[in-house]
Amino acid sequence: MNAPSPENRGGPVPDGIEDKKQTAPAWFKDLRDRICKAFEDLEDEIGARDGPLADRPAGRFERTPWERTDSTGEKGGGGVMSMMHGRVFEKVGVHISTVHGEFSPEFRGQIPGANDDPRFWASGISLIAHPHNPHVPAVHMNTRMVVTTRQWFGGGADLTPVLDARRTQEDPDTVSFHDAMKAACDAHEVADYDAYKAWCDDYFFLKHRDEPRGIGGIFYDYLHSGDWDADFAFTRDVGLAFLKIYPELVRRNFEKPWTDAERDEQLIRRGRYVEYNLLYDRGTIFGLKTGGNVASILSSMPPVVKWP
């Protein structure tokens, strides 16, 4: 699926936008707190079950605030990085940010409404999890609200099993993940699951290798139905659907033993993840070109990778 045509990307800024700029970041912060708690609970559970690496300390998130400064030295909001290295999660980041400023001249043509006025405001949550256990899939989720002379929501969630045997549409984890995303979409008239699933498949695709990054999920952008509350309700439910399904998938798999060969396969698959994020990911490009926090933006990179 291709992105909407320029005239359909986002819509007019709704009334009461300043209040909405308070409401959305408050939700992203609350969702961050819930996800971090759920992931720390998983760190505790593997120890209680005496699972793999249970002899290591349980991980806990460390939070690091940052401020955005553009190329002229102007400050424009910031965010908080939340990073954890534990015995379930080799590396996981759950980050929130609310930033504002002006797009650079060379970037304005790529953003709806920025040619008319380069000022922007954006808030969101983004996470990437790289578990130790090769049987536990890596995962990515983000949701965001953007305001230029137009306004929209975007985001989604996608799953990346790292073992070839698990990278099928018939795998139980795949089926459960897709069911969760479909349920989130089906509950809202503003969402189109089939379109968002196809968009995810197209977006998270490594063209130079002619292969998908993972097994898919949903991806949406420029969502502006004309009903801000409805769009925001759907965006919240994407986050809640992720919060429910992903810990379930971790629990299904985190006690399974793995072999050296499976660890090698995991590290090679992680290399593909790096290739995608550096070559194609729009969020990475957006963050780097708008004065975002480099450590936060590149925290999506796996801690250990291998290219054979």
mmCIF file of N, CA, C and O in Angstrom, residues 227-290:
data_model
loop_
_atom_site.group_PDB
_atom_site.id
_atom_site.type_symbol
_atom_site.label_atom_id
_atom_site.label_comp_id
_atom_site.label_asym_id
_atom_site.label_seq_id
_atom_site.Cartn_x
_atom_site.Cartn_y
_atom_site.Cartn_z
ATOM 1 N N ASP A 227 -12.403 13.646 13.121
ATOM 2 C CA ASP A 227 -12.842 13.478 14.508
ATOM 3 C C ASP A 227 -11.593 13.176 15.339
ATOM 4 O O ASP A 227 -11.157 12.033 15.433
ATOM 5 N N TRP A 228 -11.024 14.208 15.947
ATOM 6 C CA TRP A 228 -9.773 14.048 16.689
ATOM 7 C C TRP A 228 -9.910 13.029 17.808
ATOM 8 O O TRP A 228 -9.017 12.204 18.021
ATOM 9 N N ASP A 229 -11.029 13.073 18.524
ATOM 10 C CA ASP A 229 -11.219 12.143 19.628
ATOM 11 C C ASP A 229 -11.222 10.702 19.148
ATOM 12 O O ASP A 229 -10.659 9.810 19.806
ATOM 13 N N ALA A 230 -11.837 10.445 18.002
ATOM 14 C CA ALA A 230 -11.875 9.085 17.460
ATOM 15 C C ALA A 230 -10.481 8.634 17.032
ATOM 16 O O ALA A 230 -10.086 7.488 17.265
ATOM 17 N N ASP A 231 -9.750 9.525 16.382
ATOM 18 C CA ASP A 231 -8.384 9.183 15.950
ATOM 19 C C ASP A 231 -7.488 8.902 17.150
ATOM 20 O O ASP A 231 -6.684 7.964 17.148
ATOM 21 N N PHE A 232 -7.637 9.712 18.188
ATOM 22 C CA PHE A 232 -6.822 9.541 19.387
ATOM 23 C C PHE A 232 -7.201 8.261 20.121
ATOM 24 O O PHE A 232 -6.330 7.538 20.638
ATOM 25 N N ALA A 233 -8.493 7.942 20.155
ATOM 26 C CA ALA A 233 -8.935 6.709 20.813
ATOM 27 C C ALA A 233 -8.335 5.487 20.130
ATOM 28 O O ALA A 233 -7.900 4.536 20.799
ATOM 29 N N PHE A 234 -8.299 5.496 18.802
ATOM 30 C CA PHE A 234 -7.679 4.383 18.085
ATOM 31 C C PHE A 234 -6.190 4.312 18.393
ATOM 32 O O PHE A 234 -5.638 3.234 18.655
ATOM 33 N N THR A 235 -5.518 5.455 18.380
ATOM 34 C CA THR A 235 -4.084 5.489 18.665
ATOM 35 C C THR A 235 -3.797 4.945 20.066
ATOM 36 O O THR A 235 -2.825 4.200 20.259
ATOM 37 N N ARG A 236 -4.629 5.286 21.030
ATOM 38 C CA ARG A 236 -4.452 4.727 22.376
ATOM 39 C C ARG A 236 -4.608 3.209 22.351
ATOM 40 O O ARG A 236 -3.841 2.480 22.995
ATOM 41 N N ASP A 237 -5.595 2.721 21.617
ATOM 42 C CA ASP A 237 -5.849 1.277 21.608
ATOM 43 C C ASP A 237 -4.746 0.495 20.915
ATOM 44 O O ASP A 237 -4.533 -0.683 21.233
ATOM 45 N N VAL A 238 -4.039 1.104 19.983
ATOM 46 C CA VAL A 238 -2.871 0.432 19.398
ATOM 47 C C VAL A 238 -1.843 0.163 20.497
ATOM 48 O O VAL A 238 -1.284 -0.940 20.606
ATOM 49 N N GLY A 239 -1.601 1.171 21.321
ATOM 50 C CA GLY A 239 -0.659 0.991 22.424
ATOM 51 C C GLY A 239 -1.129 -0.038 23.427
ATOM 52 O O GLY A 239 -0.335 -0.852 23.916
ATOM 53 N N LEU A 240 -2.421 -0.035 23.748
ATOM 54 C CA LEU A 240 -2.948 -0.987 24.718
ATOM 55 C C LEU A 240 -2.940 -2.410 24.167
ATOM 56 O O LEU A 240 -2.700 -3.369 24.915
ATOM 57 N N ALA A 241 -3.204 -2.553 22.875
ATOM 58 C CA ALA A 241 -3.151 -3.879 22.259
ATOM 59 C C ALA A 241 -1.739 -4.442 22.333
ATOM 60 O O ALA A 241 -1.535 -5.629 22.628
ATOM 61 N N PHE A 242 -0.755 -3.593 22.054
ATOM 62 C CA PHE A 242 0.639 -4.022 22.183
ATOM 63 C C PHE A 242 0.948 -4.427 23.618
ATOM 64 O O PHE A 242 1.565 -5.466 23.873
ATOM 65 N N LEU A 243 0.526 -3.604 24.582
ATOM 66 C CA LEU A 243 0.806 -3.858 25.992
ATOM 67 C C LEU A 243 0.227 -5.192 26.444
ATOM 68 O O LEU A 243 0.808 -5.874 27.295
ATOM 69 N N LYS A 244 -0.875 -5.602 25.860
ATOM 70 C CA LYS A 244 -1.486 -6.879 26.238
ATOM 71 C C LYS A 244 -0.803 -8.054 25.554
ATOM 72 O O LYS A 244 -0.477 -9.056 26.189
ATOM 73 N N ILE A 245 -0.560 -7.972 24.237
ATOM 74 C CA ILE A 245 -0.115 -9.153 23.505
ATOM 75 C C ILE A 245 1.372 -9.434 23.650
ATOM 76 O O ILE A 245 1.778 -10.600 23.779
ATOM 77 N N TYR A 246 2.226 -8.427 23.640
ATOM 78 C CA TYR A 246 3.652 -8.745 23.598
ATOM 79 C C TYR A 246 4.146 -9.446 24.869
ATOM 80 O O TYR A 246 4.874 -10.444 24.773
ATOM 81 N N PRO A 247 3.786 -8.994 26.081
ATOM 82 C CA PRO A 247 4.204 -9.774 27.253
ATOM 83 C C PRO A 247 3.708 -11.214 27.211
ATOM 84 O O PRO A 247 4.395 -12.123 27.700
ATOM 85 N N GLU A 248 2.532 -11.445 26.623
ATOM 86 C CA GLU A 248 2.045 -12.819 26.488
ATOM 87 C C GLU A 248 2.981 -13.639 25.600
ATOM 88 O O GLU A 248 3.282 -14.804 25.901
ATOM 89 N N LEU A 249 3.450 -13.045 24.505
ATOM 90 C CA LEU A 249 4.363 -13.763 23.611
ATOM 91 C C LEU A 249 5.701 -14.043 24.309
ATOM 92 O O LEU A 249 6.296 -15.108 24.106
ATOM 93 N N VAL A 250 6.167 -13.096 25.111
ATOM 94 C CA VAL A 250 7.406 -13.312 25.848
ATOM 95 C C VAL A 250 7.241 -14.496 26.801
ATOM 96 O O VAL A 250 8.098 -15.395 26.858
ATOM 97 N N ARG A 251 6.139 -14.518 27.521
ATOM 98 C CA ARG A 251 5.915 -15.602 28.496
ATOM 99 C C ARG A 251 5.836 -16.973 27.820
ATOM 100 O O ARG A 251 6.229 -17.984 28.399
ATOM 101 N N ARG A 252 5.314 -17.023 26.625
ATOM 102 C CA ARG A 252 5.222 -18.299 25.909
ATOM 103 C C ARG A 252 6.598 -18.896 25.604
ATOM 104 O O ARG A 252 6.739 -20.103 25.455
ATOM 105 N N ASN A 253 7.595 -18.034 25.494
ATOM 106 C CA ASN A 253 8.870 -18.461 24.926
ATOM 107 C C ASN A 253 10.086 -18.309 25.822
ATOM 108 O O ASN A 253 11.133 -18.890 25.538
ATOM 109 N N PHE A 254 9.999 -17.510 26.891
ATOM 110 C CA PHE A 254 11.245 -17.103 27.557
ATOM 111 C C PHE A 254 11.901 -18.187 28.402
ATOM 112 O O PHE A 254 13.022 -18.009 28.877
ATOM 113 N N GLU A 255 11.240 -19.341 28.595
ATOM 114 C CA GLU A 255 11.871 -20.436 29.327
ATOM 115 C C GLU A 255 12.493 -21.488 28.399
ATOM 116 O O GLU A 255 13.115 -22.436 28.873
ATOM 117 N N LYS A 256 12.349 -21.317 27.089
ATOM 118 C CA LYS A 256 12.870 -22.304 26.148
ATOM 119 C C LYS A 256 14.389 -22.193 26.059
ATOM 120 O O LYS A 256 14.934 -21.095 25.921
ATOM 121 N N PRO A 257 15.093 -23.318 26.121
ATOM 122 C CA PRO A 257 16.555 -23.281 25.929
ATOM 123 C C PRO A 257 16.891 -23.017 24.471
ATOM 124 O O PRO A 257 16.066 -23.234 23.572
ATOM 125 N N TRP A 258 18.111 -22.526 24.219
ATOM 126 C CA TRP A 258 18.526 -22.289 22.842
ATOM 127 C C TRP A 258 19.941 -22.803 22.616
ATOM 128 O O TRP A 258 20.705 -23.010 23.553
ATOM 129 N N THR A 259 20.256 -22.997 21.359
ATOM 130 C CA THR A 259 21.560 -23.536 20.967
ATOM 131 C C THR A 259 22.462 -22.420 20.463
ATOM 132 O O THR A 259 22.000 -21.297 20.186
ATOM 133 N N ASP A 260 23.746 -22.717 20.305
ATOM 134 C CA ASP A 260 24.674 -21.747 19.726
ATOM 135 C C ASP A 260 24.265 -21.395 18.306
ATOM 136 O O ASP A 260 24.399 -20.234 17.872
ATOM 137 N N ALA A 261 23.769 -22.388 17.563
ATOM 138 C CA ALA A 261 23.339 -22.131 16.190
ATOM 139 C C ALA A 261 22.156 -21.171 16.167
ATOM 140 O O ALA A 261 22.072 -20.292 15.292
ATOM 141 N N GLU A 262 21.244 -21.314 17.111
ATOM 142 C CA GLU A 262 20.094 -20.405 17.169
ATOM 143 C C GLU A 262 20.528 -19.003 17.585
ATOM 144 O O GLU A 262 19.983 -18.008 17.091
ATOM 145 N N ARG A 263 21.522 -18.899 18.450
ATOM 146 C CA ARG A 263 22.054 -17.581 18.803
ATOM 147 C C ARG A 263 22.693 -16.934 17.582
ATOM 148 O O ARG A 263 22.499 -15.739 17.327
ATOM 149 N N ASP A 264 23.446 -17.679 16.791
ATOM 150 C CA ASP A 264 24.029 -17.140 15.568
ATOM 151 C C ASP A 264 22.941 -16.648 14.615
ATOM 152 O O ASP A 264 23.062 -15.573 13.997
ATOM 153 N N GLU A 265 21.892 -17.438 14.484
ATOM 154 C CA GLU A 265 20.792 -17.048 13.594
ATOM 155 C C GLU A 265 20.150 -15.753 14.078
ATOM 156 O O GLU A 265 19.805 -14.870 13.281
ATOM 157 N N GLN A 266 19.999 -15.620 15.387
ATOM 158 C CA GLN A 266 19.453 -14.397 15.960
ATOM 159 C C GLN A 266 20.329 -13.187 15.631
ATOM 160 O O GLN A 266 19.828 -12.128 15.233
ATOM 161 N N LEU A 267 21.637 -13.345 15.777
ATOM 162 C CA LEU A 267 22.540 -12.219 15.552
ATOM 163 C C LEU A 267 22.569 -11.803 14.092
ATOM 164 O O LEU A 267 22.678 -10.612 13.769
ATOM 165 N N ILE A 268 22.476 -12.765 13.191
ATOM 166 C CA ILE A 268 22.433 -12.436 11.764
ATOM 167 C C ILE A 268 21.139 -11.700 11.429
ATOM 168 O O ILE A 268 21.143 -10.722 10.673
ATOM 169 N N ARG A 269 20.034 -12.169 11.992
ATOM 170 C CA ARG A 269 18.754 -11.488 11.759
ATOM 171 C C ARG A 269 18.791 -10.073 12.312
ATOM 172 O O ARG A 269 18.225 -9.146 11.729
ATOM 173 N N ARG A 270 19.457 -9.888 13.440
ATOM 174 C CA ARG A 270 19.601 -8.540 13.976
ATOM 175 C C ARG A 270 20.365 -7.634 13.019
ATOM 176 O O ARG A 270 20.112 -6.421 12.953
ATOM 177 N N GLY A 271 21.320 -8.189 12.307
ATOM 178 C CA GLY A 271 22.031 -7.398 11.313
ATOM 179 C C GLY A 271 21.096 -6.836 10.266
ATOM 180 O O GLY A 271 21.246 -5.699 9.810
ATOM 181 N N ARG A 272 20.102 -7.633 9.873
ATOM 182 C CA ARG A 272 19.089 -7.142 8.922
ATOM 183 C C ARG A 272 18.313 -5.977 9.528
ATOM 184 O O ARG A 272 17.921 -5.031 8.841
ATOM 185 N N TYR A 273 18.072 -6.048 10.844
ATOM 186 C CA TYR A 273 17.355 -4.979 11.536
ATOM 187 C C TYR A 273 18.138 -3.673 11.454
ATOM 188 O O TYR A 273 17.575 -2.599 11.195
ATOM 189 N N VAL A 274 19.442 -3.765 11.659
ATOM 190 C CA VAL A 274 20.295 -2.580 11.560
ATOM 191 C C VAL A 274 20.233 -2.009 10.152
ATOM 192 O O VAL A 274 20.092 -0.784 9.967
ATOM 193 N N GLU A 275 20.335 -2.867 9.156
ATOM 194 C CA GLU A 275 20.294 -2.410 7.769
ATOM 195 C C GLU A 275 19.009 -1.638 7.495
ATOM 196 O O GLU A 275 19.022 -0.568 6.880
ATOM 197 N N TYR A 276 17.894 -2.181 7.954
ATOM 198 C CA TYR A 276 16.618 -1.503 7.698
ATOM 199 C C TYR A 276 16.578 -0.128 8.366
ATOM 200 O O TYR A 276 16.227 0.875 7.743
ATOM 201 N N ASN A 277 16.925 -0.086 9.640
ATOM 202 C CA ASN A 277 16.794 1.173 10.372
ATOM 203 C C ASN A 277 17.678 2.273 9.799
ATOM 204 O O ASN A 277 17.303 3.447 9.784
ATOM 205 N N LEU A 278 18.857 1.918 9.328
ATOM 206 C CA LEU A 278 19.764 2.938 8.802
ATOM 207 C C LEU A 278 19.438 3.336 7.363
ATOM 208 O O LEU A 278 19.709 4.470 6.962
ATOM 209 N N LEU A 279 18.866 2.426 6.604
ATOM 210 C CA LEU A 279 18.624 2.705 5.188
ATOM 211 C C LEU A 279 17.232 3.241 4.886
ATOM 212 O O LEU A 279 17.064 4.058 3.978
ATOM 213 N N TYR A 280 16.223 2.788 5.646
ATOM 214 C CA TYR A 280 14.848 3.046 5.233
ATOM 215 C C TYR A 280 13.946 3.699 6.272
ATOM 216 O O TYR A 280 12.947 4.315 5.899
ATOM 217 N N ASP A 281 14.242 3.554 7.540
ATOM 218 C CA ASP A 281 13.277 3.949 8.556
ATOM 219 C C ASP A 281 13.058 5.457 8.587
ATOM 220 O O ASP A 281 13.994 6.232 8.836
ATOM 221 N N ARG A 282 11.830 5.884 8.358
ATOM 222 C CA ARG A 282 11.507 7.309 8.318
ATOM 223 C C ARG A 282 11.621 7.951 9.689
ATOM 224 O O ARG A 282 11.969 9.133 9.816
ATOM 225 N N GLY A 283 11.306 7.188 10.742
ATOM 226 C CA GLY A 283 11.414 7.739 12.082
ATOM 227 C C GLY A 283 12.842 8.094 12.439
ATOM 228 O O GLY A 283 13.110 9.129 13.059
ATOM 229 N N THR A 284 13.785 7.235 12.026
ATOM 230 C CA THR A 284 15.195 7.533 12.257
ATOM 231 C C THR A 284 15.602 8.795 11.521
ATOM 232 O O THR A 284 16.255 9.692 12.083
ATOM 233 N N ILE A 285 15.202 8.891 10.264
ATOM 234 C CA ILE A 285 15.552 10.066 9.459
ATOM 235 C C ILE A 285 14.925 11.320 10.037
ATOM 236 O O ILE A 285 15.574 12.370 10.170
ATOM 237 N N PHE A 286 13.622 11.235 10.419
ATOM 238 C CA PHE A 286 12.926 12.385 10.990
ATOM 239 C C PHE A 286 13.634 12.871 12.244
ATOM 240 O O PHE A 286 13.881 14.068 12.418
ATOM 241 N N GLY A 287 13.969 11.943 13.143
ATOM 242 C CA GLY A 287 14.609 12.332 14.386
ATOM 243 C C GLY A 287 15.946 13.003 14.181
ATOM 244 O O GLY A 287 16.247 14.034 14.790
ATOM 245 N N LEU A 288 16.761 12.441 13.286
ATOM 246 C CA LEU A 288 18.088 12.997 13.062
ATOM 247 C C LEU A 288 18.024 14.361 12.372
ATOM 248 O O LEU A 288 18.877 15.221 12.602
ATOM 249 N N LYS A 289 17.005 14.572 11.544
ATOM 250 C CA LYS A 289 16.907 15.834 10.799
ATOM 251 C C LYS A 289 16.152 16.915 11.551
ATOM 252 O O LYS A 289 16.061 18.034 11.065
ATOM 253 N N THR A 290 15.601 16.578 12.717
ATOM 254 C CA THR A 290 14.881 17.590 13.488
ATOM 255 C C THR A 290 15.533 17.845 14.838
ATOM 256 O O THR A 290 14.896 18.357 15.752
#
